[in-house]
Amino acid sequence: MELKMPKKALVTGAAGFLGSHLCRRLLDEGYEVTALDNLFTGTKDNILSLFENRRFSFVLHDVTQPFWGQFDEIYNLACPASPIHYQHNPVETLKASVLGMMNMLDLALKTKARLLHTSTSEIYGDPLVHPQVETYWGNVNTIGVRSCYDEGKRCAETLAADYRREYGVDVRMVRIFNTYGPNMHPKDGRVISNFIMQALSNDDITLFGDGLQTRSFQYCDDLIEAIRRYMALPLETVDAFCAKCGLGAPVINVGNPGEYTVKQLAEEILRQMPESRSKLVYRPMPQDDPKRRKPDITLAKELLGWEPKIPLNEGLAKTIAYFRNLVAG
Ligand code: NAD
Ligand code: UDP
């Protein structure tokens, strides 16, 4: 009888919001999963239930330091993602993106692992092209308070493109647009967790600026599905796609094109939480906050046969239920 060994995956940033969902999905698919995190914004609570699985292990490690191990697939998610967190220690944020990416690329190179990197819609900055297509180079301030994140992620893309061109590393990148769902930290500071937590505690709902800036919100399960489809593609398919669309590296937008103002988001959350006594209040707009954001997902549809399935009202209902349980203890 032939013994089939499980595929081995390394997930950096595994104790965070998205990392925890990805680890669960990989375990469900039969992978052996090594979860790496320095617990800066992530928490072991997100992955506690995964420890029951013998194919799951956790390493407390900072991705800015080299890491060694033999894996079939590497998923690089380690980086604070919320503006308040990535601006808390901007130099560490840059290091997590740039040194972290170099360490993971070196590991992929030495071990011939396939690598997926989580880039971001922030690489487009405050975009002048709408909706954002992958060929758009962006409009980014190099020296503002958001630059540590935006430029770090841009540099990580450059590293990935060059390791692919120069050394043939099998790297794939997703530019993730605002993604939300259970396991977001209640004090994460991003708009959906903020508004739900404010509504649950009857605090003011803080709209920054006039609340008319837009975002496109994607439920976490849709993103994880896209990531898994992408990593399952043979290298030849990805190379052919890359040559056809003329991008310097295989990079695709992954998001939900439904576009909402921040005010519409607040109103939908309050509609789903009629018991809340919260009121909308206006606060100053943070520096360099992008005014409009919406992904063009033509390439993801074509390459992955994927599109998001979960509309905002449905995803919000699941997320509100999660935070309700959390607060109820
Ligand atoms: P998160 O803050 O919940 O998770 C990030 C994880 O990385 C945390 O567990 C944190 O402790 C860990 N981490 C941070 N610095 C580290 C370091 N130096 N070494 C090891 N671990 C480190 O954020 P998330 O929303 O789950 O984001 C995951 C990834 O996806 C990030 O790279 C982020 O930039 C990217 N992304 C997320 C979104 C989104 O809307 N959620 C959008 C675009 C891109
Ligand atoms: N935002 C807001 N109130 C909050 C938190 C965020 O109005 O309490 C706004 C923020 O200014 C931005 C949008 O919501 O325009 C999304 O912010 P988030 O921090 O979630 O993500 P990002 O700005 O990185 O897209």
Tab-separated table of N, CA, C and O and ligand atoms in Angstrom, residues 12-19 36-43 46 61-64 76-82 85 92 95-96 117-122 149 153 174-180 183-185 188 190 223, ligand 1:
chain	number	residue	atom	x	y	z
A	12	THR	N	2.832	32.419	7.218
A	12	THR	CA	3.330	33.477	8.105
A	12	THR	C	2.178	34.452	8.390
A	12	THR	O	1.319	34.659	7.540
A	13	GLY	N	2.180	34.991	9.599
A	13	GLY	CA	1.041	35.841	9.993
A	13	GLY	C	-0.185	34.991	10.300
A	13	GLY	O	-1.324	35.439	10.177
A	14	ALA	N	0.081	33.749	10.734
A	14	ALA	CA	-0.992	32.744	10.861
A	14	ALA	C	-1.979	33.026	11.989
A	14	ALA	O	-3.112	32.556	11.933
A	15	ALA	N	-1.554	33.767	13.009
A	15	ALA	CA	-2.458	34.020	14.147
A	15	ALA	C	-3.318	35.259	13.913
A	15	ALA	O	-4.107	35.651	14.771
A	16	GLY	N	-3.159	35.882	12.764
A	16	GLY	CA	-3.951	37.063	12.433
A	16	GLY	C	-5.314	36.660	11.888
A	16	GLY	O	-5.659	35.475	11.801
A	17	PHE	N	-6.045	37.670	11.487
A	17	PHE	CA	-7.403	37.472	10.959
A	17	PHE	C	-7.393	36.516	9.755
A	17	PHE	O	-7.973	35.419	9.805
A	18	LEU	N	-6.704	36.886	8.687
A	18	LEU	CA	-6.750	36.072	7.471
A	18	LEU	C	-5.937	34.788	7.607
A	18	LEU	O	-6.335	33.732	7.112
A	19	GLY	N	-4.792	34.886	8.298
A	19	GLY	CA	-3.930	33.711	8.474
A	19	GLY	C	-4.684	32.573	9.142
A	19	GLY	O	-4.549	31.400	8.759
A	36	LEU	N	3.368	30.414	11.546
A	36	LEU	CA	4.442	31.266	12.073
A	36	LEU	C	3.864	32.650	12.377
A	36	LEU	O	3.139	33.209	11.555
A	37	ASP	N	4.199	33.188	13.539
A	37	ASP	CA	3.691	34.526	13.891
A	37	ASP	C	4.517	35.067	15.062
A	37	ASP	O	5.007	34.305	15.882
A	38	ASN	N	4.646	36.405	15.112
A	38	ASN	CA	5.287	37.008	16.292
A	38	ASN	C	4.256	37.587	17.258
A	38	ASN	O	4.601	38.243	18.225
A	39	LEU	N	2.979	37.367	16.954
A	39	LEU	CA	1.845	37.782	17.795
A	39	LEU	C	1.793	39.291	18.018
A	39	LEU	O	1.349	39.745	19.067
A	40	PHE	N	2.238	40.065	17.038
A	40	PHE	CA	2.161	41.529	17.169
A	40	PHE	C	0.702	41.981	17.110
A	40	PHE	O	0.197	42.637	18.029
A	41	THR	N	-0.015	41.645	16.058
A	41	THR	CA	-1.444	41.983	15.982
A	41	THR	C	-2.316	40.733	16.034
A	41	THR	O	-3.520	40.833	16.240
A	42	GLY	N	-1.712	39.581	15.853
A	42	GLY	CA	-2.484	38.333	15.903
A	42	GLY	C	-2.572	37.821	17.330
A	42	GLY	O	-1.883	38.298	18.230
A	43	THR	N	-3.446	36.845	17.516
A	43	THR	CA	-3.607	36.263	18.851
A	43	THR	C	-3.780	34.756	18.731
A	43	THR	O	-4.406	34.261	17.779
A	46	ASN	N	-7.174	33.007	17.969
A	46	ASN	CA	-7.658	32.760	16.603
A	46	ASN	C	-7.338	31.352	16.110
A	46	ASN	O	-7.991	30.859	15.193
A	61	HIS	N	7.864	33.339	15.877
A	61	HIS	CA	9.031	33.773	15.096
A	61	HIS	C	8.710	35.095	14.410
A	61	HIS	O	7.572	35.341	14.020
A	62	ASP	N	9.742	35.920	14.280
A	62	ASP	CA	9.576	37.185	13.556
A	62	ASP	C	10.060	36.976	12.127
A	62	ASP	O	11.200	36.546	11.896
A	63	VAL	N	9.209	37.307	11.173
A	63	VAL	CA	9.511	37.016	9.763
A	63	VAL	C	10.696	37.857	9.257
A	63	VAL	O	11.273	37.544	8.202
A	64	THR	N	11.081	38.891	10.004
A	64	THR	CA	12.248	39.684	9.594
A	64	THR	C	13.552	38.904	9.823
A	64	THR	O	14.609	39.312	9.337
A	76	ASN	N	2.743	33.976	2.523
A	76	ASN	CA	3.355	35.067	3.298
A	76	ASN	C	2.323	36.157	3.617
A	76	ASN	O	2.020	37.011	2.784
A	77	LEU	N	1.843	36.118	4.855
A	77	LEU	CA	0.819	37.082	5.282
A	77	LEU	C	1.335	38.005	6.392
A	77	LEU	O	0.619	38.917	6.806
A	78	ALA	N	2.526	37.738	6.917
A	78	ALA	CA	2.973	38.465	8.115
A	78	ALA	C	3.205	39.940	7.831
A	78	ALA	O	4.102	40.305	7.075
A	79	CYS	N	2.388	40.780	8.418
A	79	CYS	CA	2.522	42.241	8.329
A	79	CYS	C	1.297	42.845	9.015
A	79	CYS	O	0.174	42.385	8.747
A	80	PRO	N	1.484	43.837	9.869
A	80	PRO	CA	0.281	44.493	10.406
A	80	PRO	C	-0.495	45.133	9.257
A	80	PRO	O	0.100	45.699	8.343
A	81	ALA	N	-1.825	45.061	9.308
A	81	ALA	CA	-2.607	45.483	8.138
A	81	ALA	C	-3.516	46.673	8.415
A	81	ALA	O	-3.987	47.315	7.486
A	82	SER	N	-3.783	46.948	9.670
A	82	SER	CA	-4.684	48.063	9.991
A	82	SER	C	-3.859	49.349	10.114
A	82	SER	O	-2.778	49.332	10.709
A	85	HIS	N	-2.291	50.075	13.425
A	85	HIS	CA	-1.211	49.149	13.800
A	85	HIS	C	0.033	49.344	12.952
A	85	HIS	O	1.150	49.323	13.447
A	92	GLU	N	9.261	48.974	11.796
A	92	GLU	CA	9.012	47.526	11.897
A	92	GLU	C	8.061	47.060	10.784
A	92	GLU	O	8.192	45.951	10.273
A	95	LYS	N	10.058	46.705	7.694
A	95	LYS	CA	10.918	45.512	7.787
A	95	LYS	C	10.094	44.242	7.581
A	95	LYS	O	10.536	43.300	6.924
A	96	ALA	N	8.886	44.216	8.168
A	96	ALA	CA	8.049	43.009	8.025
A	96	ALA	C	7.761	42.760	6.550
A	96	ALA	O	7.846	41.624	6.071
A	117	HIS	N	2.255	35.525	-2.027
A	117	HIS	CA	2.424	36.738	-1.223
A	117	HIS	C	1.136	37.551	-1.202
A	117	HIS	O	0.511	37.762	-2.243
A	118	THR	N	0.784	38.041	-0.008
A	118	THR	CA	-0.418	38.877	0.115
A	118	THR	C	-0.021	40.339	-0.008
A	118	THR	O	0.456	40.963	0.927
A	119	SER	N	-0.221	40.871	-1.203
A	119	SER	CA	-0.042	42.300	-1.421
A	119	SER	C	-1.383	42.980	-1.142
A	119	SER	O	-2.286	42.378	-0.539
A	120	THR	N	-1.523	44.206	-1.571
A	120	THR	CA	-2.690	44.981	-1.138
A	120	THR	C	-3.122	46.014	-2.172
A	120	THR	O	-2.292	46.503	-2.959
A	121	SER	N	-4.374	46.395	-2.106
A	121	SER	CA	-4.883	47.500	-2.923
A	121	SER	C	-4.179	48.811	-2.584
A	121	SER	O	-4.213	49.757	-3.368
A	122	GLU	N	-3.554	48.865	-1.394
A	122	GLU	CA	-2.823	50.080	-0.989
A	122	GLU	C	-1.660	50.397	-1.924
A	122	GLU	O	-1.147	51.518	-1.912
A	149	TYR	N	3.557	51.233	4.981
A	149	TYR	CA	2.788	50.063	4.534
A	149	TYR	C	2.766	49.983	3.005
A	149	TYR	O	3.150	48.975	2.420
A	153	LYS	N	4.896	47.249	0.861
A	153	LYS	CA	4.212	46.246	0.039
A	153	LYS	C	4.622	46.369	-1.435
A	153	LYS	O	4.691	45.383	-2.163
A	174	VAL	N	-1.378	38.196	-4.662
A	174	VAL	CA	-2.744	38.717	-4.685
A	174	VAL	C	-2.736	40.133	-4.105
A	174	VAL	O	-2.145	40.373	-3.050
A	175	ARG	N	-3.378	41.058	-4.803
A	175	ARG	CA	-3.592	42.399	-4.242
A	175	ARG	C	-4.972	42.376	-3.597
A	175	ARG	O	-5.989	42.409	-4.300
A	176	ILE	N	-4.968	42.294	-2.292
A	176	ILE	CA	-6.226	42.113	-1.549
A	176	ILE	C	-6.881	43.472	-1.305
A	176	ILE	O	-6.231	44.417	-0.859
A	177	PHE	N	-8.180	43.543	-1.614
A	177	PHE	CA	-8.989	44.736	-1.309
A	177	PHE	C	-9.747	44.467	-0.006
A	177	PHE	O	-10.146	43.330	0.252
A	178	ASN	N	-9.976	45.530	0.745
A	178	ASN	CA	-10.556	45.469	2.101
A	178	ASN	C	-11.374	44.206	2.392
A	178	ASN	O	-12.471	44.035	1.852
A	179	THR	N	-10.828	43.361	3.235
A	179	THR	CA	-11.449	42.078	3.550
A	179	THR	C	-11.800	42.035	5.032
A	179	THR	O	-11.056	42.557	5.858
A	180	TYR	N	-12.939	41.426	5.351
A	180	TYR	CA	-13.449	41.467	6.722
A	180	TYR	C	-14.071	40.128	7.071
A	180	TYR	O	-14.332	39.297	6.187
A	183	ASN	N	-12.849	36.723	13.425
A	183	ASN	CA	-11.415	36.668	13.803
A	183	ASN	C	-10.684	37.992	13.598
A	183	ASN	O	-9.487	38.055	13.871
A	184	MET	N	-11.371	39.025	13.095
A	184	MET	CA	-10.727	40.346	13.138
A	184	MET	C	-10.626	40.720	14.613
A	184	MET	O	-11.519	40.400	15.406
A	185	HIS	N	-9.557	41.404	14.965
A	185	HIS	CA	-9.408	41.801	16.366
A	185	HIS	C	-10.413	42.914	16.676
A	185	HIS	O	-10.569	43.840	15.883
A	188	ASP	N	-8.933	46.174	16.344
A	188	ASP	CA	-8.090	46.219	15.157
A	188	ASP	C	-8.001	47.634	14.567
A	188	ASP	O	-6.980	48.027	14.008
A	190	ARG	N	-9.792	48.810	12.048
A	190	ARG	CA	-10.319	48.939	10.686
A	190	ARG	C	-11.823	49.220	10.741
A	190	ARG	O	-12.487	48.971	11.746
A	223	LEU	N	-12.001	35.416	-0.291
A	223	LEU	CA	-10.558	35.594	-0.508
A	223	LEU	C	-9.814	34.261	-0.392
A	223	LEU	O	-8.973	33.927	-1.242
B	1	NAD	P1	-3.675	40.903	10.871
B	1	NAD	O1	-3.026	42.084	11.509
B	1	NAD	O2	-4.884	40.330	11.543
B	1	NAD	O3	-2.637	39.741	10.656
B	1	NAD	C1	-1.264	39.948	10.434
B	1	NAD	C2	-0.494	38.892	11.206
B	1	NAD	O4	0.904	39.064	10.957
B	1	NAD	C3	-0.688	39.020	12.739
B	1	NAD	O5	-0.959	37.777	13.280
B	1	NAD	C4	0.648	39.561	13.228
B	1	NAD	O6	0.950	39.206	14.557
B	1	NAD	C5	1.608	38.967	12.205
B	1	NAD	N1	2.854	39.711	12.072
B	1	NAD	C6	3.030	41.042	11.927
B	1	NAD	N2	4.338	41.339	11.829
B	1	NAD	C7	5.014	40.156	11.913
B	1	NAD	C8	6.382	39.798	11.884
B	1	NAD	N3	7.348	40.709	11.740
B	1	NAD	N4	6.711	38.476	12.013
B	1	NAD	C9	5.744	37.533	12.147
B	1	NAD	N5	4.432	37.822	12.194
B	1	NAD	C10	4.067	39.118	12.067
B	1	NAD	O7	-4.035	41.336	9.372
B	1	NAD	P2	-4.795	40.546	8.216
B	1	NAD	O8	-5.956	41.376	7.804
B	1	NAD	O9	-5.013	39.133	8.589
B	1	NAD	O10	-3.723	40.660	7.040
B	1	NAD	C11	-2.919	39.569	6.625
B	1	NAD	C12	-2.115	39.972	5.401
B	1	NAD	O11	-3.003	40.331	4.330
B	1	NAD	C13	-1.219	41.194	5.641
B	1	NAD	O12	0.006	41.010	4.984
B	1	NAD	C14	-1.985	42.327	4.989
B	1	NAD	O13	-1.135	43.346	4.515
B	1	NAD	C15	-2.689	41.614	3.842
B	1	NAD	N6	-3.892	42.357	3.452
B	1	NAD	C16	-5.021	42.304	4.207
B	1	NAD	C17	-6.134	43.046	3.839
B	1	NAD	C18	-7.419	43.025	4.615
B	1	NAD	O14	-8.334	43.761	4.253
B	1	NAD	N7	-7.593	42.211	5.640
B	1	NAD	C19	-6.077	43.852	2.682
B	1	NAD	C20	-4.898	43.891	1.969
B	1	NAD	C21	-3.812	43.115	2.344
